[in-house]
Short mmCIF file of C-alpha atoms in Angstrom, two decimals:
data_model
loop_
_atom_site.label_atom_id
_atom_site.label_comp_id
_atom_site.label_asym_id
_atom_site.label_seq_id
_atom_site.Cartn_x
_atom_site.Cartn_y
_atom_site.Cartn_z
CA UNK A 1 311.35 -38.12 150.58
CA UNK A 2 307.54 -38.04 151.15
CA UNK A 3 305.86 -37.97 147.38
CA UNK A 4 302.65 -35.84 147.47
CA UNK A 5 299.24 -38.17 146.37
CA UNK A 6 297.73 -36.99 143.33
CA UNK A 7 294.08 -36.13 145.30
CA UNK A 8 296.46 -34.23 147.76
CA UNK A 9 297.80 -32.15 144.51
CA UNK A 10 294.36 -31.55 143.03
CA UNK A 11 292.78 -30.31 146.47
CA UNK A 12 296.37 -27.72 146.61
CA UNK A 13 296.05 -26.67 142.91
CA UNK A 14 295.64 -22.87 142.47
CA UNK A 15 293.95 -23.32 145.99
CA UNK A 16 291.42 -25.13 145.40
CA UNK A 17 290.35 -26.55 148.68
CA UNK A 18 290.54 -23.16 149.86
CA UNK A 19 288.36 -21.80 146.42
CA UNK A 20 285.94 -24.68 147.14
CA UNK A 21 285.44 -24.04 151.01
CA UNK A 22 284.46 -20.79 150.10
CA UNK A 23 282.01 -20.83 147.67
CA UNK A 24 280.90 -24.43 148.81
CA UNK A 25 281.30 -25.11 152.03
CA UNK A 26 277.93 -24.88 153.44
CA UNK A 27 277.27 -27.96 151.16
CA UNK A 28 279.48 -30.33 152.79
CA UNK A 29 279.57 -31.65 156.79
CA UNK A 30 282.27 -30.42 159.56
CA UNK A 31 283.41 -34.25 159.60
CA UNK A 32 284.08 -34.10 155.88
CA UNK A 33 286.08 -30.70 156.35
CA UNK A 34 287.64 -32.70 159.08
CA UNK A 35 288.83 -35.21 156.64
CA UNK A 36 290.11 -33.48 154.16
CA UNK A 37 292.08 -31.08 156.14
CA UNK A 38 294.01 -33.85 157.80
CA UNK A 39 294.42 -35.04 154.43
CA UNK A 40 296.13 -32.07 153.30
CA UNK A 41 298.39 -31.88 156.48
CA UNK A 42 299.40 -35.31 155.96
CA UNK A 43 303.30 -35.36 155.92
CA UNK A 44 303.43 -32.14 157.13
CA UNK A 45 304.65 -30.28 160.09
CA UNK A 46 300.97 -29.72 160.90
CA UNK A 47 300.85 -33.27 161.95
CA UNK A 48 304.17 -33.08 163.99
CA UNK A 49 307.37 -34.85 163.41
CA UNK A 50 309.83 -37.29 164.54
CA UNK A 51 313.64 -35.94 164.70
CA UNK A 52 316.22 -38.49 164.52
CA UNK A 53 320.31 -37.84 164.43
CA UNK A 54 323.34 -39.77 164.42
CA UNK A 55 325.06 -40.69 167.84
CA UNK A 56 328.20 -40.03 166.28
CA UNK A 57 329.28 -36.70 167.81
CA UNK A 58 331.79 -36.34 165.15
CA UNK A 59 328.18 -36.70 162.58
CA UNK A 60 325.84 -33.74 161.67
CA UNK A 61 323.39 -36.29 160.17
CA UNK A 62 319.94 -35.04 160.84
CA UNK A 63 316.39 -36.30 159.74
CA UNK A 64 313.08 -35.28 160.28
CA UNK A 65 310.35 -37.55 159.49
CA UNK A 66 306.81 -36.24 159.19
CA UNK A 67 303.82 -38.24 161.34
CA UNK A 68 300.81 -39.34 158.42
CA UNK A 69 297.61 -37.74 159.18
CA UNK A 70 295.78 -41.89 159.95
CA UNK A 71 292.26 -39.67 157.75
CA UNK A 72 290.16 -42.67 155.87
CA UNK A 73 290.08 -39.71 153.20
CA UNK A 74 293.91 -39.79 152.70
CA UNK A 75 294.81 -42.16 149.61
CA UNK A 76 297.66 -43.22 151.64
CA UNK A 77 296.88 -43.59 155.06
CA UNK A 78 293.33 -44.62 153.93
CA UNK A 79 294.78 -47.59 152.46
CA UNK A 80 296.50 -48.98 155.48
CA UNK A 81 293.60 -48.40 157.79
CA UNK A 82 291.38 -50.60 155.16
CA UNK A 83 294.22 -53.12 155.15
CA UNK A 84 293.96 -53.39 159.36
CA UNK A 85 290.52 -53.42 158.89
CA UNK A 86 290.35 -56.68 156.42
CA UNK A 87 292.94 -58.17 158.90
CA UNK A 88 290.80 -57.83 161.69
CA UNK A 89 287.82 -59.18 159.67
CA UNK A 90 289.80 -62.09 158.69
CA UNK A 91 290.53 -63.21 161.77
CA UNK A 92 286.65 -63.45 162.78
CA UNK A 93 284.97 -64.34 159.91
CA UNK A 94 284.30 -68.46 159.78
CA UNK A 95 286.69 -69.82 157.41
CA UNK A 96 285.27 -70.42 154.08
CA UNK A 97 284.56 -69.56 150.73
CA UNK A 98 282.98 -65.54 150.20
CA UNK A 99 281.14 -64.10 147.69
CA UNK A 100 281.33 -61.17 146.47
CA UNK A 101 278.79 -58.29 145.04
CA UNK A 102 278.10 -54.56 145.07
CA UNK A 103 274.96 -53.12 145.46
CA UNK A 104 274.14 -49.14 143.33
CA UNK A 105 271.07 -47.16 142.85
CA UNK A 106 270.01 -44.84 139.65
CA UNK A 107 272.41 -41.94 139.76
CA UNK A 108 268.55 -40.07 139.63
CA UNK A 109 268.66 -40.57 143.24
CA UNK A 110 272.34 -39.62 144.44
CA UNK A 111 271.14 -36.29 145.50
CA UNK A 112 268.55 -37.19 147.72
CA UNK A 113 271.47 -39.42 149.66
CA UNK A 114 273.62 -36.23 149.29
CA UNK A 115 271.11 -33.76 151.11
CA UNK A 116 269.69 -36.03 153.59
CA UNK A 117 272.98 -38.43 154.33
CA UNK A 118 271.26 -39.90 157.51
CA UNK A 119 269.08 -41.90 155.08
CA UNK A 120 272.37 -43.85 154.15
CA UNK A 121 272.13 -46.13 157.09
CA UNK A 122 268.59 -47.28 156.12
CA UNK A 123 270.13 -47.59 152.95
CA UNK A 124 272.52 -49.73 154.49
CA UNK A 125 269.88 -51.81 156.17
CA UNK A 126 268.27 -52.57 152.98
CA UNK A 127 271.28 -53.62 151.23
CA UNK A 128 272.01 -56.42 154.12
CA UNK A 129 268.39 -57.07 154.19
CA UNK A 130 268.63 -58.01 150.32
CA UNK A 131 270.76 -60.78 151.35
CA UNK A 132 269.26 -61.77 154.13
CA UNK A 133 265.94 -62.17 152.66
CA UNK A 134 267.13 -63.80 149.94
CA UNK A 135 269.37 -66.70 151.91
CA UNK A 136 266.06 -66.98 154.20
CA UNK A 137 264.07 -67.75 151.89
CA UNK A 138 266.43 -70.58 150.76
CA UNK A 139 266.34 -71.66 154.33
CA UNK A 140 270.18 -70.46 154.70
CA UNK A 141 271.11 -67.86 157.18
CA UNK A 142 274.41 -66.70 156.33
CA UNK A 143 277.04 -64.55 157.44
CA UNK A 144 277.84 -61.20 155.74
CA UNK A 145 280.13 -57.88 156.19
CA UNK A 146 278.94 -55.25 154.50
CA UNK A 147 280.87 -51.63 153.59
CA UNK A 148 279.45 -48.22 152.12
CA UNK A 149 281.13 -46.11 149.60
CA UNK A 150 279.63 -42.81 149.14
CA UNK A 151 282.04 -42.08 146.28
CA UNK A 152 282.98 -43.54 142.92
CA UNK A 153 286.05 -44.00 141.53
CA UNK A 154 286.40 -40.73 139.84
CA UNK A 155 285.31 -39.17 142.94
CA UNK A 156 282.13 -38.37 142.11
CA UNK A 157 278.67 -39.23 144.36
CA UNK A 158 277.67 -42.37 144.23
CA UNK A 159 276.65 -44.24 146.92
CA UNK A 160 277.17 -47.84 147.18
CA UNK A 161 277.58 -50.89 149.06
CA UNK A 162 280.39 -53.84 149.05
CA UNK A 163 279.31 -57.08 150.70
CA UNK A 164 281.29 -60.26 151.17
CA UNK A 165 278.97 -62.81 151.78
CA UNK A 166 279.27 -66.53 152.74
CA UNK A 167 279.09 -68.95 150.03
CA UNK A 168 277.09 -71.08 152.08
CA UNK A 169 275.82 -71.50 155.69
CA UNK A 170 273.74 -73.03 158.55
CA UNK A 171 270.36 -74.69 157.34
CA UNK A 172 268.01 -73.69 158.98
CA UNK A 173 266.23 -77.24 159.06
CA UNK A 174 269.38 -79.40 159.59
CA UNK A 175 271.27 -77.14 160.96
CA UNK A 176 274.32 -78.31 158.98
CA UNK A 177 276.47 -76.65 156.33
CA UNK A 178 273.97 -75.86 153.34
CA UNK A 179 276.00 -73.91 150.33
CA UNK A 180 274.46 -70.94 148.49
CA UNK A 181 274.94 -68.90 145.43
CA UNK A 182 274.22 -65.37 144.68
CA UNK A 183 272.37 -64.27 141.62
CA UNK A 184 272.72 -60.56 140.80
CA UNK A 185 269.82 -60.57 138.95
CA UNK A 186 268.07 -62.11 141.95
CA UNK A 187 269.18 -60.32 144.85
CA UNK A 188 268.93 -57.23 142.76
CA UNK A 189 265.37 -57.51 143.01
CA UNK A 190 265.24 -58.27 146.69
CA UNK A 191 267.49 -54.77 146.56
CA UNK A 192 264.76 -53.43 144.94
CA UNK A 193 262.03 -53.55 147.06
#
């Protein structure tokens, strides 16, 4: 039996996708509609099925299985896309140790982001920049992966950035394993400018 996710409840209550669309929905983009509504169907009948039955004549055993909607925005099917995802970064990323940080802004600038969401992937340049600056400088160039969040954990606005980054890498003078470590405090103010 297919157990509804609690974000799938809370869009459903009293209709409040619906509720929201109306009164909101010039705020938000036709791919984020997009989301969402596949969210919603996931499970569903809206997503088609699969019918199976027993090959016993003499058996009336039926089952219908619903197809998952595969939206990044579903906290199901979300989580098994992320979990390919890491799989397929694992098997390219060099082999060794990873560090890892997240990179925020003031919440004073959130809706700036939120109105203008195309300045996210400078944004995003920045935030690899940060580290890239700072590992050059030590005469390290590293490798990195980098992801963007634009939402918290209690769903709210906030953009921010997760990057892995190598723990070390090639020096640039001797060309030969040279190991690094991350300061916050440090790379925050690379971040910062």
């Amino acid at each position: 039996m297919h157990v509804p996710r609690a974000t799938k409840l809370i869009f459903n209550k009293d209709e409040a996708w619906e509720k929201y669309l109306t009164h909101c929905g010039d705020n938000i983009t036709t791919n984020q509609i997009e989301c969402i509504e596949k969210m919603l169907a996931c499970c569903t009948s809206k997503v088609g099925s699969k019918h199976y039955e027993c090959e016993n004549p003499s058996c009336e055993h039926r089952k219908v299985i619903y197809n998952s909607c595969k939206s990044k925005a579903c906290s199901s099917c979300g989580v098994m896309l992320t979990e390919k995802w890491i799989a397929k970064q694992l098997s390219i990323l060099p082999k060794c140790e990873y560090q890892h940080m997240t990179l925020t802004m003031p919440d004073k600038l959130w809706p700036i982001f939120r109105l203008n969401p195309w300045l996210i992937n400078l944004l995003y340049r920045c935030a690899v920049s940060a580290f890239l600056s700072f590992a050059k400088k030590r005469g390290i160039e590293i490798g990195l992966f980098c992801v963007v969040h634009t939402f918290g954990r209690q769903l709210n606005w906030n953009v921010h950035f997760h990057l892995s980054v190598t723990r070390g890498g090639v020096n640039l003078k001797t060309k030969r394993w040279g190991n690094i470590y991350f300061n916050a405090a440090m790379v925050e103010q690379y971040w910062k400018q």
